mmCIF file of C-alpha atoms in Angstrom:
data_model
loop_
_atom_site.group_PDB
_atom_site.id
_atom_site.type_symbol
_atom_site.label_atom_id
_atom_site.label_comp_id
_atom_site.label_asym_id
_atom_site.label_seq_id
_atom_site.Cartn_x
_atom_site.Cartn_y
_atom_site.Cartn_z
ATOM 1 C CA MET A 1 6.565 -6.977 -22.868
ATOM 2 C CA SER A 2 5.862 -7.609 -18.876
ATOM 3 C CA ALA A 3 7.252 -5.530 -16.548
ATOM 4 C CA SER A 4 10.663 -7.119 -15.026
ATOM 5 C CA ALA A 5 11.699 -6.945 -11.148
ATOM 6 C CA SER A 6 15.102 -6.411 -12.519
ATOM 7 C CA GLY A 7 13.949 -3.141 -13.988
ATOM 8 C CA TYR A 8 13.978 -1.860 -10.461
ATOM 9 C CA ALA A 9 17.003 -2.839 -9.047
ATOM 10 C CA TRP A 10 17.697 0.958 -8.545
ATOM 11 C CA TYR A 11 15.369 1.362 -5.592
ATOM 12 C CA ARG A 12 17.988 0.233 -3.496
ATOM 13 C CA GLU A 13 20.078 2.641 -4.158
ATOM 14 C CA TYR A 14 17.791 5.653 -5.120
ATOM 15 C CA ARG A 15 18.365 8.642 -2.515
ATOM 16 C CA HIS A 16 21.089 6.298 -0.476
ATOM 17 C CA GLY A 17 18.544 3.962 0.346
ATOM 18 C CA LEU A 18 15.446 6.215 1.644
ATOM 19 C CA LEU A 19 12.902 3.546 -0.061
ATOM 20 C CA THR A 20 14.674 0.781 2.223
ATOM 21 C CA HIS A 21 13.874 2.465 4.996
ATOM 22 C CA GLY A 22 10.145 2.317 4.704
ATOM 23 C CA TYR A 23 7.467 3.548 1.815
ATOM 24 C CA CYS A 24 3.908 3.128 0.433
ATOM 25 C CA LEU A 25 3.046 3.583 -3.382
ATOM 26 C CA ALA A 26 -0.542 3.766 -4.638
ATOM 27 C CA PHE A 27 -1.902 3.635 -8.175
ATOM 28 C CA VAL A 28 -5.536 5.068 -8.202
ATOM 29 C CA GLU A 29 -7.065 4.430 -11.521
ATOM 30 C CA GLY A 30 -8.821 7.627 -13.139
ATOM 31 C CA LEU A 31 -9.138 10.120 -10.055
ATOM 32 C CA SER A 32 -6.625 13.479 -10.075
ATOM 33 C CA PRO A 33 -4.283 13.875 -7.016
ATOM 34 C CA ALA A 34 -6.901 16.475 -5.363
ATOM 35 C CA GLU A 35 -9.599 13.912 -5.767
ATOM 36 C CA TYR A 36 -7.625 11.452 -4.500
ATOM 37 C CA LEU A 37 -6.743 13.410 -1.555
ATOM 38 C CA ALA A 38 -10.155 14.433 -0.989
ATOM 39 C CA ARG A 39 -11.626 10.586 -0.740
ATOM 40 C CA LEU A 40 -8.823 10.454 2.254
ATOM 41 C CA ALA A 41 -10.375 13.550 4.207
ATOM 42 C CA ALA A 42 -6.854 15.021 3.786
ATOM 43 C CA ASP A 43 -6.286 18.280 5.098
ATOM 44 C CA ALA A 44 -4.847 19.864 1.856
ATOM 45 C CA HIS A 45 -1.123 21.776 1.889
ATOM 46 C CA GLU A 46 1.390 23.550 -0.657
ATOM 47 C CA ASN A 47 2.382 21.275 -3.923
ATOM 48 C CA CYS A 48 5.859 20.257 -3.631
ATOM 49 C CA ASP A 49 7.990 20.896 -6.921
ATOM 50 C CA GLY A 50 10.418 17.348 -6.861
ATOM 51 C CA MET A 51 11.472 15.035 -4.568
ATOM 52 C CA ASP A 52 13.423 17.423 -2.451
ATOM 53 C CA ALA A 53 10.525 19.602 -1.840
ATOM 54 C CA TYR A 54 8.265 17.154 -0.990
ATOM 55 C CA LEU A 55 11.009 15.393 1.416
ATOM 56 C CA GLU A 56 11.758 19.014 2.751
ATOM 57 C CA ARG A 57 7.712 19.408 3.497
ATOM 58 C CA ASP A 58 8.368 15.668 5.008
ATOM 59 C CA MET A 59 10.533 16.347 7.240
ATOM 60 C CA ARG A 60 9.004 19.705 8.561
ATOM 61 C CA PHE A 61 5.950 17.733 9.041
ATOM 62 C CA GLN A 62 7.481 14.854 10.935
ATOM 63 C CA ASP A 63 9.616 17.414 13.258
ATOM 64 C CA ALA A 64 5.915 18.936 14.024
ATOM 65 C CA GLN A 65 4.532 15.251 15.089
ATOM 66 C CA GLU A 66 3.813 14.947 18.447
ATOM 67 C CA ASP A 67 2.565 11.338 18.165
ATOM 68 C CA PHE A 68 4.328 9.449 15.131
ATOM 69 C CA GLY A 69 1.981 7.529 13.308
ATOM 70 C CA ASP A 70 -1.195 9.728 13.796
ATOM 71 C CA GLN A 71 -1.304 11.539 10.744
ATOM 72 C CA THR A 72 0.568 10.662 7.257
ATOM 73 C CA LEU A 73 1.910 13.467 4.405
ATOM 74 C CA VAL A 74 0.758 12.057 1.273
ATOM 75 C CA GLY A 75 2.378 13.434 -1.857
ATOM 76 C CA ALA A 76 0.148 12.550 -4.879
ATOM 77 C CA THR A 77 1.181 13.214 -8.346
ATOM 78 C CA ALA A 78 -0.816 13.016 -12.139
ATOM 79 C CA VAL A 79 0.864 10.039 -14.291
ATOM 80 C CA ARG A 80 -0.260 8.111 -17.674
ATOM 81 C CA GLY A 81 -0.536 4.660 -17.653
ATOM 82 C CA SER A 82 -2.942 1.571 -19.205
ATOM 83 C CA GLY A 83 -6.267 3.222 -20.103
ATOM 84 C CA GLY A 84 -5.331 6.949 -19.571
ATOM 85 C CA PRO A 85 -4.685 8.805 -16.474
ATOM 86 C CA TRP A 86 -3.358 7.434 -12.806
ATOM 87 C CA THR A 87 -2.561 9.010 -9.729
ATOM 88 C CA LEU A 88 0.322 8.023 -8.020
ATOM 89 C CA ALA A 89 0.658 8.657 -4.190
ATOM 90 C CA VAL A 90 4.122 8.637 -2.185
ATOM 91 C CA GLU A 91 4.390 7.917 1.265
ATOM 92 C CA ILE A 92 7.491 7.836 3.264
ATOM 93 C CA ASN A 93 7.002 5.564 5.691
ATOM 94 C CA GLY A 94 3.629 5.956 5.886
ATOM 95 C CA LEU A 95 0.543 2.904 5.200
ATOM 96 C CA VAL A 96 -2.383 5.410 3.883
ATOM 97 C CA GLY A 97 -2.184 2.881 0.610
ATOM 98 C CA ILE A 98 -2.924 -0.016 2.417
ATOM 99 C CA ASP A 99 -5.172 1.078 5.145
ATOM 100 C CA GLU A 100 -8.258 -1.251 5.740
ATOM 101 C CA GLN A 101 -10.222 1.496 6.865
ATOM 102 C CA LEU A 102 -9.239 4.276 4.196
ATOM 103 C CA MET A 103 -9.323 2.478 0.849
ATOM 104 C CA PRO A 104 -12.584 0.859 0.405
ATOM 105 C CA PRO A 105 -13.997 3.889 0.478
ATOM 106 C CA ALA A 106 -11.322 5.656 -1.691
ATOM 107 C CA SER A 107 -11.583 3.134 -4.176
ATOM 108 C CA ARG A 108 -15.168 3.257 -4.983
ATOM 109 C CA GLY A 109 -16.013 3.385 -8.607
ATOM 110 C CA THR A 110 -12.114 2.738 -9.398
ATOM 111 C CA ARG A 111 -9.139 0.572 -8.407
ATOM 112 C CA ILE A 112 -6.529 1.219 -6.497
ATOM 113 C CA PHE A 113 -2.972 -0.970 -6.259
ATOM 114 C CA ALA A 114 -0.770 -0.117 -3.368
ATOM 115 C CA HIS A 115 2.619 -2.102 -2.056
ATOM 116 C CA TYR A 116 4.551 -1.203 0.939
ATOM 117 C CA LEU A 117 7.773 -1.697 2.716
ATOM 118 C CA ASN A 118 8.703 -0.727 6.025
ATOM 119 C CA ILE A 119 12.006 -0.674 7.968
ATOM 120 C CA ASN A 120 11.212 -4.221 9.215
ATOM 121 C CA ALA A 121 11.434 -5.830 5.863
ATOM 122 C CA LEU A 122 7.721 -6.571 5.814
ATOM 123 C CA ARG A 123 6.528 -6.030 1.739
ATOM 124 C CA CYS A 124 2.656 -6.852 0.954
ATOM 125 C CA PHE A 125 0.702 -5.680 -2.154
ATOM 126 C CA TYR A 126 -2.602 -4.870 -2.167
ATOM 127 C CA TRP A 127 -5.509 -4.521 -4.612
ATOM 128 C CA TRP A 128 -8.348 -2.331 -3.900
ATOM 129 C CA GLN A 129 -12.022 -1.709 -6.151
ATOM 130 C CA ASP A 130 -14.918 -0.577 -5.779
ATOM 131 C CA GLY A 131 -14.982 -0.218 -2.242
ATOM 132 C CA GLU A 132 -13.543 -3.862 -1.547
ATOM 133 C CA GLN A 133 -10.508 -5.766 -0.934
ATOM 134 C CA ARG A 134 -10.044 -7.869 -3.934
ATOM 135 C CA THR A 135 -6.419 -9.361 -3.231
ATOM 136 C CA ALA A 136 -3.454 -8.724 -0.753
ATOM 137 C CA PHE A 137 -0.348 -10.833 0.026
ATOM 138 C CA GLU A 138 2.716 -10.456 2.214
ATOM 139 C CA SER A 139 3.940 -13.478 1.134
ATOM 140 C CA PRO A 140 2.606 -14.724 -3.279
ATOM 141 C CA TRP A 141 1.590 -18.248 -1.714
ATOM 142 C CA GLN A 142 -0.712 -16.777 1.288
ATOM 143 C CA ARG A 143 -3.465 -14.310 -0.839
ATOM 144 C CA TYR A 144 -6.697 -13.262 0.460
ATOM 145 C CA GLY A 145 -9.251 -10.935 -0.225
ATOM 146 C CA SER A 146 -12.511 -11.471 -1.959
ATOM 147 C CA MET A 147 -10.714 -12.567 -5.164
ATOM 148 C CA PRO A 148 -7.260 -14.137 -3.886
ATOM 149 C CA ASP A 149 -6.532 -15.505 -7.315
ATOM 150 C CA GLY A 150 -7.309 -12.472 -9.392
ATOM 151 C CA LEU A 151 -3.667 -11.256 -9.942
ATOM 152 C CA LEU A 152 -2.231 -14.932 -10.483
ATOM 153 C CA PRO A 153 -1.912 -14.090 -14.226
ATOM 154 C CA ALA A 154 -0.231 -10.657 -13.973
ATOM 155 C CA MET A 155 1.922 -12.253 -11.239
ATOM 156 C CA ALA A 156 2.909 -15.120 -13.679
ATOM 157 C CA ARG A 157 4.155 -12.724 -16.352
ATOM 158 C CA VAL A 158 6.163 -10.668 -13.944
ATOM 159 C CA GLY A 159 8.226 -14.076 -13.029
ATOM 160 C CA TYR A 160 6.385 -15.264 -9.526
ATOM 161 C CA ASP A 161 6.359 -18.824 -10.100
ATOM 162 C CA LEU A 162 3.603 -20.558 -7.651
ATOM 163 C CA SER A 163 3.882 -24.028 -9.314
ATOM 164 C CA ASP A 164 6.116 -25.667 -7.065
ATOM 165 C CA PRO A 165 5.031 -25.510 -3.201
ATOM 166 C CA GLU A 166 8.186 -26.142 -2.346
ATOM 167 C CA THR A 167 9.666 -22.777 -3.390
ATOM 168 C CA ALA A 168 6.986 -20.890 -0.983
ATOM 169 C CA TYR A 169 9.733 -19.790 1.060
ATOM 170 C CA ASP A 170 12.086 -18.957 -1.924
ATOM 171 C CA GLU A 171 9.592 -16.888 -4.114
ATOM 172 C CA PRO A 172 9.477 -13.587 -2.096
ATOM 173 C CA VAL A 173 13.286 -13.432 -1.600
ATOM 174 C CA LYS A 174 13.813 -14.156 -5.307
ATOM 175 C CA LEU A 175 11.664 -11.101 -6.433
ATOM 176 C CA GLY A 176 11.479 -9.168 -3.418
ATOM 177 C CA THR A 177 10.601 -5.678 -2.927
ATOM 178 C CA PRO A 178 11.478 -5.246 -7.080
ATOM 179 C CA GLY A 179 8.927 -7.571 -7.529
ATOM 180 C CA LEU A 180 6.143 -5.565 -5.852
ATOM 181 C CA PHE A 181 6.914 -2.733 -8.490
ATOM 182 C CA ALA A 182 7.178 -4.664 -11.455
ATOM 183 C CA LEU A 183 3.810 -6.002 -10.549
ATOM 184 C CA ALA A 184 1.994 -2.376 -10.289
ATOM 185 C CA GLU A 185 3.454 -1.331 -13.468
ATOM 186 C CA GLU A 186 2.046 -4.937 -15.540
ATOM 187 C CA LEU A 187 -1.353 -3.841 -13.906
ATOM 188 C CA THR A 188 -1.239 -0.387 -14.159
ATOM 189 C CA GLY A 189 1.162 0.610 -16.612
ATOM 190 C CA VAL A 190 2.714 3.423 -14.675
ATOM 191 C CA ARG A 191 6.909 2.787 -14.863
ATOM 192 C CA VAL A 192 7.938 4.327 -11.701
ATOM 193 C CA SER A 193 11.335 5.386 -12.009
ATOM 194 C CA PRO A 194 14.099 7.835 -10.286
ATOM 195 C CA GLU A 195 13.429 10.783 -12.845
ATOM 196 C CA LEU A 196 9.928 10.414 -12.235
ATOM 197 C CA LEU A 197 10.170 10.465 -8.603
ATOM 198 C CA ASP A 198 12.791 13.291 -8.658
ATOM 199 C CA THR A 199 10.820 15.558 -11.184
ATOM 200 C CA SER A 200 6.985 15.386 -10.333
ATOM 201 C CA VAL A 201 4.860 17.667 -9.072
ATOM 202 C CA TYR A 202 3.355 16.579 -5.672
ATOM 203 C CA THR A 203 -0.035 17.809 -4.331
ATOM 204 C CA THR A 204 0.383 16.929 -1.015
ATOM 205 C CA GLY A 205 -2.320 16.347 2.207
ATOM 206 C CA ILE A 206 -2.011 15.645 5.820
ATOM 207 C CA VAL A 207 -4.177 12.305 6.400
ATOM 208 C CA THR A 208 -5.498 11.263 9.969
ATOM 209 C CA MET A 209 -4.953 7.786 10.595
ATOM 210 C CA PRO A 210 -8.354 6.117 11.819
ATOM 211 C CA VAL A 211 -8.351 4.789 15.314
ATOM 212 C CA PRO A 212 -8.031 1.134 14.953
ATOM 213 C CA GLU A 213 -11.292 -0.881 15.773
ATOM 214 C CA PRO A 214 -10.984 -2.904 18.999
ATOM 215 C CA ALA A 215 -10.449 -6.291 18.871
ATOM 216 C CA ARG A 216 -13.567 -7.965 20.266
ATOM 217 C CA VAL A 217 -14.140 -11.527 21.766
ATOM 218 C CA VAL A 218 -17.780 -13.272 22.700
ATOM 219 C CA ILE A 219 -18.078 -15.528 25.160
ATOM 220 C CA ASP A 220 -21.636 -17.502 24.557
ATOM 221 C CA VAL A 221 -21.778 -20.608 26.591
ATOM 222 C CA THR A 222 -25.041 -22.410 27.258
ATOM 223 C CA ASP A 223 -24.360 -25.031 30.719
ATOM 224 C CA ALA A 224 -26.181 -28.361 31.216
ATOM 225 C CA HIS A 225 -28.691 -27.128 33.105
ATOM 226 C CA GLY A 226 -29.767 -24.614 30.379
ATOM 227 C CA ASP A 227 -28.374 -21.341 31.687
ATOM 228 C CA ARG A 228 -26.931 -19.411 29.474
ATOM 229 C CA PHE A 229 -23.458 -16.751 29.845
ATOM 230 C CA HIS A 230 -23.142 -14.391 27.280
ATOM 231 C CA ARG A 231 -20.533 -11.949 27.438
ATOM 232 C CA GLU A 232 -18.635 -9.506 24.985
ATOM 233 C CA PHE A 233 -15.135 -7.836 25.511
ATOM 234 C CA ARG A 234 -13.258 -5.205 23.545
#
C-alpha cells in the first residue's frame, strides 16, 4: 500500500506548529548518523535523548550564534526503511539537506532524499545520489536535475496528478507539505510520526554552511573591426 499525504496531517499541530515555521528532513540510505555527520564535516556534540532534549540543545545553539545561518545544528537518528538501515536527519530552520554544495559529496555511494519548508511556505523536495542531484522540485510541474522525471512513478502513487496541465497551480496546494512527507516515505520506507520524532536518540553535530559561490557574468564581444572585449565580473 502506498504512502498517503492524509497520514501526515499531524505535522501542522506537532508541538504547537513547530514544523510549520521551518524544517528540513533528510533520509540517508545505508549510513549511520555518525557517518552522515562526518561527511558533512560536522563538529560533533552530545547525543540528545528525545525531541525535548534536541530542541533544548538547538535553542542553546541558536542563542549562541552571532550570525544566524552561518552554522546549522543537525540531529541524526538511525531508522529502518526499505532495504535496511537509514538515517533520518532533522533540522529546525535549517537547510543542510538541500544544500547544493554539501549534498553531492555526502551522497557519494548512496541515496539521500530531503524535503524542506520555510516560514514563507516555500517547500521543495530533493533526490541526491552518487554525488549528483537527480531530481528537485518546488512545484511538481517544474522539476530539474539529471533525472527530472525519475520520481514520477512514486509521485503518482502518493497522489500527484500531473496528467492535466490546467492543474499546475492546484496540485501543490492539494497535497501541500504532507505530500512531501508521503513521497519521502514511498521512496524510503521510513514513516515519520510524532512518536518517532519525540522518542528518537539524536546524534548531533554543528555544520558550517559553505560560502555561496559568487555570481559570475562574462562579457565577450567582438566588434565590427574584429576587436574583442572579454571580461569576467563576480
